[in-house]
Short mmCIF file of C-alpha atoms in Angstrom, two decimals:
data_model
loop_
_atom_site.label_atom_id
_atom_site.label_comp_id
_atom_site.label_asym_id
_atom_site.label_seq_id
_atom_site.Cartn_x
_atom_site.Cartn_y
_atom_site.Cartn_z
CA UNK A 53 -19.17 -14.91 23.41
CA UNK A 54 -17.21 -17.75 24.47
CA UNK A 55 -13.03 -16.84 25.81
CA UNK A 56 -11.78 -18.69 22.69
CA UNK A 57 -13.82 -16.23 20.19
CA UNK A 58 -11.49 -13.31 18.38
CA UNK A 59 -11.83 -9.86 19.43
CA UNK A 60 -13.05 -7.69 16.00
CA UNK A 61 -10.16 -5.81 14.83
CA UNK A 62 -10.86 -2.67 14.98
CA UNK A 63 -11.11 -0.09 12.00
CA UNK A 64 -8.52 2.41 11.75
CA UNK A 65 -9.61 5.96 10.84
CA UNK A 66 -9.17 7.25 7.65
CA UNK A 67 -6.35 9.89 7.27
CA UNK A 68 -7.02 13.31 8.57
CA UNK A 69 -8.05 15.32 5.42
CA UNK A 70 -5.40 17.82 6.64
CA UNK A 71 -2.17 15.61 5.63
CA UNK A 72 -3.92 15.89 2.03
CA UNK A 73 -1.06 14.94 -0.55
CA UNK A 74 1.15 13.88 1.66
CA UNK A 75 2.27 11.52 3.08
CA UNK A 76 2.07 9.97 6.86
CA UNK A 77 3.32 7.75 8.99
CA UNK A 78 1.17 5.97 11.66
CA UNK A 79 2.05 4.18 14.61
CA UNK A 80 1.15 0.10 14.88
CA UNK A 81 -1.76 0.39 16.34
CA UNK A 82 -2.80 2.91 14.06
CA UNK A 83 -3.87 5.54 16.53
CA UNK A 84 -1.01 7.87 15.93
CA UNK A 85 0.07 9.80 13.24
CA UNK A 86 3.45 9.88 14.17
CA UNK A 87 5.12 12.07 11.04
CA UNK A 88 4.08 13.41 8.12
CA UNK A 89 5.53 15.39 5.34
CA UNK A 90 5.84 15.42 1.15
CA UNK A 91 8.60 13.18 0.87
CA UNK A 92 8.04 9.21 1.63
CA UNK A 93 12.28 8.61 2.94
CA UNK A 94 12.24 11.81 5.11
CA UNK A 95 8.61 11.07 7.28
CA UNK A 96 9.85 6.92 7.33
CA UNK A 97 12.78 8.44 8.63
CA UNK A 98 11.82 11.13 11.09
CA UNK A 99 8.83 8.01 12.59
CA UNK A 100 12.24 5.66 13.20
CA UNK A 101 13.67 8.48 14.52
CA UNK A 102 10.96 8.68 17.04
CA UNK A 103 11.24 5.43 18.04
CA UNK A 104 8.42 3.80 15.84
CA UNK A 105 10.84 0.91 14.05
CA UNK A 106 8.62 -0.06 11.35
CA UNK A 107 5.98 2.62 10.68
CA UNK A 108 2.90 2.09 8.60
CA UNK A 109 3.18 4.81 5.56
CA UNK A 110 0.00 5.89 4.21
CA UNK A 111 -0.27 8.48 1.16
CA UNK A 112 -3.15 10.70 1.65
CA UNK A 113 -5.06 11.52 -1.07
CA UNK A 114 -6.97 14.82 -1.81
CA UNK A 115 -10.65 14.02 -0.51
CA UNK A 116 -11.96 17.30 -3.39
CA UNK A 117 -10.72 15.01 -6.07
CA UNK A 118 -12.56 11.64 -6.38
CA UNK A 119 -10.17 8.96 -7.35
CA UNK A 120 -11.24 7.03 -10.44
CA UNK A 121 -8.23 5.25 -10.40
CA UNK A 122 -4.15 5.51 -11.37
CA UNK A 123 -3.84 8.12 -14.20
CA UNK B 558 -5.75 -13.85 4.91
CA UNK B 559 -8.17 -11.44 5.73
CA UNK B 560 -7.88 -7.26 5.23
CA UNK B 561 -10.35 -4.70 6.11
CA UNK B 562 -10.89 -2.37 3.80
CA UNK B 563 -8.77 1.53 4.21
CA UNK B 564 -11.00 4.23 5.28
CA UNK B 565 -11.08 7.10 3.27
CA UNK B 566 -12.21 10.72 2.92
CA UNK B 567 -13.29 11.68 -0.20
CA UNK B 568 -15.79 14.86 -1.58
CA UNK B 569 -19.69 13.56 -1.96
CA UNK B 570 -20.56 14.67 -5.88
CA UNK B 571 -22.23 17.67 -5.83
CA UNK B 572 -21.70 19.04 -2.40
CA UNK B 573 -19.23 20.56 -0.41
CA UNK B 574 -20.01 17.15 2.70
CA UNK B 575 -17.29 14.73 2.64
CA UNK B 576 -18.24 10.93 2.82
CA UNK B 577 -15.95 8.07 4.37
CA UNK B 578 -15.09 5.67 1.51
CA UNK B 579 -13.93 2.23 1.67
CA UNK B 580 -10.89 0.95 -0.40
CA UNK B 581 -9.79 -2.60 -0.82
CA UNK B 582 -6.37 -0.73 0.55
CA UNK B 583 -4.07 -3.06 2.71
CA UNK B 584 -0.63 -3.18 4.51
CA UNK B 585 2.66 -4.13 2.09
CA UNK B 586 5.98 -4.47 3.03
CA UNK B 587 8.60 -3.75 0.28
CA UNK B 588 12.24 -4.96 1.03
CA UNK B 589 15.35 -3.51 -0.55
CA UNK B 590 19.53 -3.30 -0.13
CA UNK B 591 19.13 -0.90 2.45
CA UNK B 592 16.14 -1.69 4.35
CA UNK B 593 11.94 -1.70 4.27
CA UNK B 594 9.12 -0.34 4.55
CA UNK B 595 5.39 -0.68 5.36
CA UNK B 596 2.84 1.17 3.30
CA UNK B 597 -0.80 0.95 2.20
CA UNK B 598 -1.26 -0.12 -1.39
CA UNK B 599 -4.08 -0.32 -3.55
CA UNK B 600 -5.44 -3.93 -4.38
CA UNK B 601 -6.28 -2.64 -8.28
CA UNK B 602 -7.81 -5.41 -10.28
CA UNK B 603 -7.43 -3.07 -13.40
CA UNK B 604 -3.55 -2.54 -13.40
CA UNK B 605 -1.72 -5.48 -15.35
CA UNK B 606 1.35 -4.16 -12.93
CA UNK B 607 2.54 -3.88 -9.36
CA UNK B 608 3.72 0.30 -9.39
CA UNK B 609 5.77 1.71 -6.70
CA UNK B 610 6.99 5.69 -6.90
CA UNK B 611 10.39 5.62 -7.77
CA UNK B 612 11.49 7.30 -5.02
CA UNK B 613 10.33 4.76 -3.14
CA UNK B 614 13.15 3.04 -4.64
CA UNK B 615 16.05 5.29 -4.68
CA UNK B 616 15.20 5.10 -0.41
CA UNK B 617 15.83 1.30 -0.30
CA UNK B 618 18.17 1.28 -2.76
CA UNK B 619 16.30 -0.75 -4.94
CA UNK B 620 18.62 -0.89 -8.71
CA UNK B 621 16.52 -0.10 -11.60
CA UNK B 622 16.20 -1.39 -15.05
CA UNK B 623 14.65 0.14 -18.09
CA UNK B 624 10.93 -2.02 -18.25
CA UNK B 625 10.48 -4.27 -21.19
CA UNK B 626 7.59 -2.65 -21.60
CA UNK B 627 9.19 1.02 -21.58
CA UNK B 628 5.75 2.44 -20.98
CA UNK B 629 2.03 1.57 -20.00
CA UNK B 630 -1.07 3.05 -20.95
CA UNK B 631 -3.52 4.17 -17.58
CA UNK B 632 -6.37 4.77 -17.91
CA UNK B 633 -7.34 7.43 -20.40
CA UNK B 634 -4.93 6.45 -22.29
CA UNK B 635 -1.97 8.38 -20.47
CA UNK B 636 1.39 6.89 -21.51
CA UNK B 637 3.78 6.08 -17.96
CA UNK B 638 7.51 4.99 -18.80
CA UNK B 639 8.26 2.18 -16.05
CA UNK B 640 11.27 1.07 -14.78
CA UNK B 641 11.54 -2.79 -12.75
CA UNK B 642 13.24 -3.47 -9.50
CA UNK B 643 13.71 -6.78 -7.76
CA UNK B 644 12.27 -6.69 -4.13
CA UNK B 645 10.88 -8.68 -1.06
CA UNK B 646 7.16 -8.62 -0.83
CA UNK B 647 5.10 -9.27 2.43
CA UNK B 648 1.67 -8.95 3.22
CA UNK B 649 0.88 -10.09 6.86
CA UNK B 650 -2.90 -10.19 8.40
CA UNK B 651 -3.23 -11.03 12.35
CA UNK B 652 -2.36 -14.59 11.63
CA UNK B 653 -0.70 -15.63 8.86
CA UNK B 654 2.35 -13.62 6.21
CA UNK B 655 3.70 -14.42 3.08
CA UNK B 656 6.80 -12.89 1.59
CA UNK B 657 8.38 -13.64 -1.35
CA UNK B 658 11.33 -12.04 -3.97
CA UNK B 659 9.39 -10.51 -7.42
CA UNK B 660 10.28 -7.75 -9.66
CA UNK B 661 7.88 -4.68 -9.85
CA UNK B 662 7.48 -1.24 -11.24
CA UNK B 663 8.34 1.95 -10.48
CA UNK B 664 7.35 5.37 -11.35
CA UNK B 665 9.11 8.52 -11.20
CA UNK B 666 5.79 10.94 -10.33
CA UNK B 667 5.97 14.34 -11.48
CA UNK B 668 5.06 15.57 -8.02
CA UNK B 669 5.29 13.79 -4.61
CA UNK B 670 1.36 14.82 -4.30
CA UNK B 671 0.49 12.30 -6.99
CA UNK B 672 2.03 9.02 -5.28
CA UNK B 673 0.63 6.16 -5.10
CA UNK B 674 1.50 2.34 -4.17
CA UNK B 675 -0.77 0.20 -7.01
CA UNK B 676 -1.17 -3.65 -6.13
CA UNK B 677 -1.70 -5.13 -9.64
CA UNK B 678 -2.02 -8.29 -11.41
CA UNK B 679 2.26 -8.84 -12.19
CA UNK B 680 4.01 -9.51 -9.11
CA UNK B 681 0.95 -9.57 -6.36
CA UNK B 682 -2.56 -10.46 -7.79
CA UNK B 683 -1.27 -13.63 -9.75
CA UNK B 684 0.07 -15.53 -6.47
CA UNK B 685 -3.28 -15.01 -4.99
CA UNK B 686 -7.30 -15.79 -5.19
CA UNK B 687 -8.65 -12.75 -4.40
CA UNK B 688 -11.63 -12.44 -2.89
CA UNK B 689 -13.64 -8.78 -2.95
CA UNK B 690 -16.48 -8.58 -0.63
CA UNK B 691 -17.53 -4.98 -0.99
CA UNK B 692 -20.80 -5.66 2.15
CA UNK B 693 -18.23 -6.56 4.70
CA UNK B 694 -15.46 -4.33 2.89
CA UNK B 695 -13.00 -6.90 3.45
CA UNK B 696 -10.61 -8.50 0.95
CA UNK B 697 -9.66 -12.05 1.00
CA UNK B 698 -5.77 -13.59 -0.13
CA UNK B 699 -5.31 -17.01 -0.56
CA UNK B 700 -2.08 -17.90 -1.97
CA UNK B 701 -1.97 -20.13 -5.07
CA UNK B 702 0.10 -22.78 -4.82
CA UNK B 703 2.53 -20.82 -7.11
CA UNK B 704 3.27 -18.70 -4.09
CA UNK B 705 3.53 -21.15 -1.78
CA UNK B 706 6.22 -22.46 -3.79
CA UNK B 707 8.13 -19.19 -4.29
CA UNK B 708 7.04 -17.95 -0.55
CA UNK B 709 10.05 -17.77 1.66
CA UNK B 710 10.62 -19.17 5.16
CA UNK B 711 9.23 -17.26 8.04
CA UNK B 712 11.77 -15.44 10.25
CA UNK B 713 11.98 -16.07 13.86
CA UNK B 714 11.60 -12.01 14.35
CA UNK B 715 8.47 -12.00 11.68
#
């Protein structure tokens, strides 16, 4: 691999099936969950809160259902 | 601009195992009055619209107007009254962003369980060629020249 080659990004993980139906904020880097909760405004705001200025908000769907797409 | 696909739980059929799925699901920043936010959307080639929950909304402050449409039919024919809201729209990879000033949809979901962020054809998949390459799960944007006309400059802090 030659020093001007990109690094892979890596794959974030998929949402721990635990936050099902909610939703959760992750850090940058997507490592970190950082909040979570039912209501999108109140988990953004609790991550900022924390210190994590523009969170990445993920809804989590519920892995028993399979999603056929937006009903 | 390049996306990997979202990783996803989801129940095999028949079984009780759950199987990692991947979702042409990418980062979207959605810009109102009183700030932004970055969520995962679905890239759906099968909604004619760009759907946000309304709350989503009400938390940037987003002002809403009755859609022309009143109401779209999902699929199975379930009737969803829309409302519109003028926003910023950004979509960044590791090298490149484009943001630019659309209306889209919003939804008031009965529950907050049933939310979801809905990338459709209005607003997001007409400024792009799309590009869905299910082997390497990874989606491909390239603005139209459409969006490079309505795309707004990059800031400094971007």
């Amino acid at each position: 691999m030659s020093t001007s080659e990109k690094k892979p990004v890596p794959i974030p993980p998929p949402a721990p099936i635990e936050y099902a139906g909610q939703w959760v904020a992750w850090n940058k880097e997507w490592t970190e969950i950082v909040a979570h909760g039912r209501e999108f405004a109140d988990v953004h705001r609790e991550a900022i809160h924390k210190g994590f200025s523009d969170p990445i908000m993920e809804h989590v769907r519920n892995p028993k259902l399979a999603f056929i797409g937006f009903l | 601009m390049k996306f990997k696909y979202r990783s996803v739980f989801s129940r095999e059929p028949g079984s009780d195992d759950f199987l990692i799925f991947r979702r042409p699901e990418i980062m979207v920043s959605i810009a109102g009055p009183l700030g932004k936010a970055t969520s995962v959307g679905l890239v759906d080639t099968g909604s004619d619209f760009t759907i946000f929950p309304k709350r989503i909304a009400e938390y940037l402050g987003v002002p809403l107007t009755e859609s022309k449409l009143t109401s779209a039919a999902a699929f199975g024919g379930q009737e969803l009254p829309l409302q519109e809201g003028e926003v910023v729209l950004k979509v960044t990879d590791s090298e490149d962003q484009v943001e630019w000033v659309t209306e889209v949809c919003f939804f008031d979901f009965p529950t907050s369980e049933s939310e979801a962020i809905i990338l459709g054809d209005s607003s997001f998949l007409d400024y792009f060629i799309a590009t869905f390459d299910g082997e390497a799960s990874e989606l491909e944007l390239q603005p139209t020249s459409e969006m490079l006309e309505l795309c707004l400059p990059r800031q400094e802090s971007d």
